[in-house]
Structure formats: structure tokens, C-alpha cells
PDB file of C-alpha atoms in Angstrom:
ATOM      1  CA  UNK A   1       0.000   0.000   0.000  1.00 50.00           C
ATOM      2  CA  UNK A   2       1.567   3.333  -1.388  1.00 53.00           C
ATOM      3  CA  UNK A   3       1.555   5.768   2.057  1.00 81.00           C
ATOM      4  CA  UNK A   4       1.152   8.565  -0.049  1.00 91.00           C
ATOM      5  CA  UNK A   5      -0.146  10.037  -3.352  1.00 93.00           C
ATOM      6  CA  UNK A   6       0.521  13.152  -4.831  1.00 97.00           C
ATOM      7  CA  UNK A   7      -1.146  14.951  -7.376  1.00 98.00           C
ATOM      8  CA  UNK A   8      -1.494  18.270  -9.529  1.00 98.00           C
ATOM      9  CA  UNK A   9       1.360  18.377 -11.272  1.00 98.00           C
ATOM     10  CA  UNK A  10       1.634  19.225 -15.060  1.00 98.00           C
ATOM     11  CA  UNK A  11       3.236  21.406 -17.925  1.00 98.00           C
ATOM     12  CA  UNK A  12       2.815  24.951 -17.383  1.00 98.00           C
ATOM     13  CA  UNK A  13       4.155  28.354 -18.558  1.00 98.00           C
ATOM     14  CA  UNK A  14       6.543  30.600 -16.768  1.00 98.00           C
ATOM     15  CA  UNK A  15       4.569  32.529 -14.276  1.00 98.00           C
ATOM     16  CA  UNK A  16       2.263  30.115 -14.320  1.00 98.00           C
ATOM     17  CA  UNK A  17       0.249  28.343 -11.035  1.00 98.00           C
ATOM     18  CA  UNK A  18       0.241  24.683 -10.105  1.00 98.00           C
ATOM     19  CA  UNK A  19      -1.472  23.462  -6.753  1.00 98.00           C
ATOM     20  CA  UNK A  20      -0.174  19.903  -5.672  1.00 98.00           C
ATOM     21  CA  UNK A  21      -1.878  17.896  -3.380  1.00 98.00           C
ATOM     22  CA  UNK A  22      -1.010  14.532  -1.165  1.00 96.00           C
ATOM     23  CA  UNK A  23      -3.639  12.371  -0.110  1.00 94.00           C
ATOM     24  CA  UNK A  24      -2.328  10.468   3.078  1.00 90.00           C
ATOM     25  CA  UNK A  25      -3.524   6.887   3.466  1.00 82.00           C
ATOM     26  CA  UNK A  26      -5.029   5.623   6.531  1.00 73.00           C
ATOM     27  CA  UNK A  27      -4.313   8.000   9.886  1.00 69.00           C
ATOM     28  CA  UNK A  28      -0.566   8.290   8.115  1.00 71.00           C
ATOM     29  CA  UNK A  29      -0.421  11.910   8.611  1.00 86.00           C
ATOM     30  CA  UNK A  30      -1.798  12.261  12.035  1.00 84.00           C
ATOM     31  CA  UNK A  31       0.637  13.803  14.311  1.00 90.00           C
ATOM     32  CA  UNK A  32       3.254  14.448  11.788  1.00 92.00           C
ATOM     33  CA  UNK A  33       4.652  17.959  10.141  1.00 94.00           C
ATOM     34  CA  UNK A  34       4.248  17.468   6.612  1.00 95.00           C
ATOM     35  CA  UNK A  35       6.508  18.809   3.683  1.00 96.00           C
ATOM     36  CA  UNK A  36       6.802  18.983   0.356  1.00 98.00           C
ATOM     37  CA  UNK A  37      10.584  18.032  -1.613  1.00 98.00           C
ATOM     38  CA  UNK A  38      11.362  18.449  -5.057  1.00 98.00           C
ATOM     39  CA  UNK A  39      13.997  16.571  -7.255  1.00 98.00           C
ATOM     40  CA  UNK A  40      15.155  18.307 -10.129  1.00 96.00           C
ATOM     41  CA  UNK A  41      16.767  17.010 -13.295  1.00 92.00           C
ATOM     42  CA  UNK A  42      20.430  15.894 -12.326  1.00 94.00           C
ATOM     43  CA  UNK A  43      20.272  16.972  -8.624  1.00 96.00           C
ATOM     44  CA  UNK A  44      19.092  15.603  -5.619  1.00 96.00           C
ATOM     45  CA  UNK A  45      15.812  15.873  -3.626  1.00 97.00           C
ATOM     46  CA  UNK A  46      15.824  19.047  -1.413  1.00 96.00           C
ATOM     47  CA  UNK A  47      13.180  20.274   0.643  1.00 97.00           C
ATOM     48  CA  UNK A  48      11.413  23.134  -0.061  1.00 97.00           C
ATOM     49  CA  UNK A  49       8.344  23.105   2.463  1.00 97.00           C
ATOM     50  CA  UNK A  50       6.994  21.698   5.702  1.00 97.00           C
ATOM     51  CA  UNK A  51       3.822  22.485   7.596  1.00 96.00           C
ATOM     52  CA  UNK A  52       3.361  21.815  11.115  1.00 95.00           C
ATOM     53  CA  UNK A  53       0.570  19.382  12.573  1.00 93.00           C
ATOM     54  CA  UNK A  54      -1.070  22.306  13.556  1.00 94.00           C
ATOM     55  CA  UNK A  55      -1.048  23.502   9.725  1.00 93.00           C
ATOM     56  CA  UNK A  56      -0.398  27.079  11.848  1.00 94.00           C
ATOM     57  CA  UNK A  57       3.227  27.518  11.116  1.00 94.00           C
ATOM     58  CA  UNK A  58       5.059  26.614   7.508  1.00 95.00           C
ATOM     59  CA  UNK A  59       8.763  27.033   6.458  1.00 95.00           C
ATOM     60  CA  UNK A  60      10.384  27.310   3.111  1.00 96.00           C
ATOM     61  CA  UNK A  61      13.387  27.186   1.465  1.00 95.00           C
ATOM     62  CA  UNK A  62      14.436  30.539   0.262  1.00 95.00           C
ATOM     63  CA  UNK A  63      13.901  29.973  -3.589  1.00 96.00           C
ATOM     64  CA  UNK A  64       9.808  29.566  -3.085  1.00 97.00           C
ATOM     65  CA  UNK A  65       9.157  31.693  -0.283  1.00 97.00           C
ATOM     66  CA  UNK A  66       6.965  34.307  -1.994  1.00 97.00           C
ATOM     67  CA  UNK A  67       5.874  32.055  -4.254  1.00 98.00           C
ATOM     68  CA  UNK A  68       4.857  28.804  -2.359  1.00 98.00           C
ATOM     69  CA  UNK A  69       1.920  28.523  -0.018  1.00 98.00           C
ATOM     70  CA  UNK A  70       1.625  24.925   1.976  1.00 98.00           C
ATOM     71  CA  UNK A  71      -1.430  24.356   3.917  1.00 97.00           C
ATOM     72  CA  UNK A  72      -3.607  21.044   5.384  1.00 96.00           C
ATOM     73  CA  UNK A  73      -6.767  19.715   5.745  1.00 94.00           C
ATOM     74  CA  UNK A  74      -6.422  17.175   8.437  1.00 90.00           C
ATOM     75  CA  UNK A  75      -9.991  15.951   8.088  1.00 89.00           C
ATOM     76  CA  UNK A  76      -8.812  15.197   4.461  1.00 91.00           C
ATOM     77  CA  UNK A  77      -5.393  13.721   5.304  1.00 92.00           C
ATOM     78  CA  UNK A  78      -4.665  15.810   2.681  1.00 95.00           C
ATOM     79  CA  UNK A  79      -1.323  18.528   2.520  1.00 96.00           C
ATOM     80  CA  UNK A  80      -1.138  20.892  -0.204  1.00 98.00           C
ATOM     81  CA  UNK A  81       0.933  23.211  -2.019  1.00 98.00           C
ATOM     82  CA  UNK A  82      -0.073  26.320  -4.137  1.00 98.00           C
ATOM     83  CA  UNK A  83       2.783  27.527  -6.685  1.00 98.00           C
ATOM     84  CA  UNK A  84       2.283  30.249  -8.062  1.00 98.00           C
ATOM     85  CA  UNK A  85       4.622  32.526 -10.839  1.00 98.00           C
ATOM     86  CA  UNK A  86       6.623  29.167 -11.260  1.00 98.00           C
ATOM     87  CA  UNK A  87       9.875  29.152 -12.845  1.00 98.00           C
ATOM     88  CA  UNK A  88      11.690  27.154 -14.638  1.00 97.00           C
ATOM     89  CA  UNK A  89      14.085  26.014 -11.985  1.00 97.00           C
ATOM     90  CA  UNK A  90      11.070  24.904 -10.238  1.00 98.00           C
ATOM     91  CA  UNK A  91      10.505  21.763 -12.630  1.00 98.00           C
ATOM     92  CA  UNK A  92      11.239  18.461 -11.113  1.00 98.00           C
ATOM     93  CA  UNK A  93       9.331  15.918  -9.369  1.00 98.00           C
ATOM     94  CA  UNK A  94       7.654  16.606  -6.027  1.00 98.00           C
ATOM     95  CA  UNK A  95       6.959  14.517  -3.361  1.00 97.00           C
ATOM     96  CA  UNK A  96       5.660  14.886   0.181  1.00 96.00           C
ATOM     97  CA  UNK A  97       6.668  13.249   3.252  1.00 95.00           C
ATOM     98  CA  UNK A  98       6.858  13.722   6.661  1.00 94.00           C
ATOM     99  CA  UNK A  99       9.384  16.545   7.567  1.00 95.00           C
ATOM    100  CA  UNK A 100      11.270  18.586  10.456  1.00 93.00           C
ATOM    101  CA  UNK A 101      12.971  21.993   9.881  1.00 89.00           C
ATOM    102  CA  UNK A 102      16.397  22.237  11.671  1.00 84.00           C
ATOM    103  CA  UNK A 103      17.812  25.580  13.304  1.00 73.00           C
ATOM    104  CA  UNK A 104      19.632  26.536   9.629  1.00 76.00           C
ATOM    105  CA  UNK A 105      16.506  26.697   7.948  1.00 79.00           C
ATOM    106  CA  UNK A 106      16.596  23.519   5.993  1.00 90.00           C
ATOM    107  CA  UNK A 107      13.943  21.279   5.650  1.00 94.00           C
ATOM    108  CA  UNK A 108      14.376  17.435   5.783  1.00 94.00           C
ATOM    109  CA  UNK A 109      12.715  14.390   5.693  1.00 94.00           C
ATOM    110  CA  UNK A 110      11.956  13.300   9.224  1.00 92.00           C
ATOM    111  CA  UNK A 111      12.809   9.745  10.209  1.00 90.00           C
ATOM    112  CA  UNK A 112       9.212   8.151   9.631  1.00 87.00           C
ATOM    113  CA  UNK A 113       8.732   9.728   6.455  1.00 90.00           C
ATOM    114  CA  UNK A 114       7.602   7.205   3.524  1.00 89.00           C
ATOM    115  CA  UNK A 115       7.747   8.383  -0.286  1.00 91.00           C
ATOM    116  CA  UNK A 116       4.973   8.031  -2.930  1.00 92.00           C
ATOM    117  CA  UNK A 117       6.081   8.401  -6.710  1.00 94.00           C
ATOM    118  CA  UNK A 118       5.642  11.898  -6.830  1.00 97.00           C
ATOM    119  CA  UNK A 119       3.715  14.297  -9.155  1.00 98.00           C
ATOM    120  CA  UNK A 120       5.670  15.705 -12.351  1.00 98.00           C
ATOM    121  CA  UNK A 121       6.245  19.916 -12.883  1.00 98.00           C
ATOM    122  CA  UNK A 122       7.443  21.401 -15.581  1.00 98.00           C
ATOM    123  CA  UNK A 123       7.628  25.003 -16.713  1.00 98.00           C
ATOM    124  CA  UNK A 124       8.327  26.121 -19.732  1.00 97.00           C
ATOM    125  CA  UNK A 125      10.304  29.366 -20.526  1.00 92.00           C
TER     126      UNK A 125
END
């Protein structure tokens, strides 16, 4: 049973908007600060949002703040991410998984996390 599935992704046009969403299976995401990672082309998966339980407080690495908006509806199971005026160094894949933020600012996956197969973005210049 996949933990997680994400959604929402597709082809879109610089300055564009995409809103992802991951559907959590079961009581998976109870408890847990949720975040969102991206892998680009070539590089490896960095974090680049994670909402706590609460859904009250959200951090974000400094190339989407401004831009990204992650938010939860625990009654759902569901996390979600609005993008807007994407970028092309925003394509990739993105997943969500469980996540803490650490003192520096950077967001990682916590140690229960469990990965779906993500959801594909690209943008177009």
C-alpha cells in the first residue's frame, strides 16, 4: 500500500500556477509535520516546504518563499501546495513526506517519512 499520493502536477508556462496535493492513506499523517521536496533534473531531492501538525506555522526554502503557499486539511489527510509565478528552476518531481525543519533553515525528511512516486512539474520558458 503506497503511504502517499501526490497529485497536480503538469506542464505549465513561466509565471504560471500549479497546486499539488497529497492524499495520506489511513491516519498516516496524524501527528506528523508534513513537507513537500522536489527533485530536479540531475540533482538531488531538497526540501522546499513543511507544515506543522497544527497547519499554523510553515517554512520554506528561500527559492519559493513568496511564491509557495503549503497548507492542510487534516480531516482530508490531505497537505497541499499552491505555486504560483513558477519558474523554470522549479521543474522536477515533487513529493511529500513527513518533515522537520532544523535551526539553519533547511527542511528534511523526518525519520518516519515514507515516499509516494511523486507528481511531475514542468515550466516552460
Amino acid at each position: 500500500q503506497v503511504p502517499v499520493v501526490e497529485s497536480g502536477g503538469g506542464l505549465v508556462q513561466t509565471g504560471g500556477s500549479l497546486r499539488l496535493s497529497c492524499l495520506g492513506s489511513g491516519t498516516g499523517f496524524d501527528g506528523l509535520a508534513m513537507g513537500w521536496f522536489r527533485q530536479a533534473p540531475g540533482k538531488e531531492r531538497e526540501g522546499i516546504s513543511c507544515i506543522t501538525w497544527s497547519g499554523n506555522t510553515a517554512w520554506y526554502d528561500d527559492s519559493v518563499k513568496g511564491r509557495f503557499t503549503a497548507s492542510r486539511d487534516k480531516g482530508a489527510n490531505t497537505v497541499y501546495l499552491q505555486m504560483n509565478n513558477l519558474k523554470p528552476d522549479d521543474t522536477g518531481v515533487y513529493y511529500c513526506a513527513a518533515c522537520v525543519s532544523v535551526a539553519s533553515g533547511i527542511i528534511l525528511p523526518s525519520s518516519v517519512a515514507k515516499w509516494g512516486q511523486g507528481t511531475q512539474v514542468t515550466v516552460s520558458s
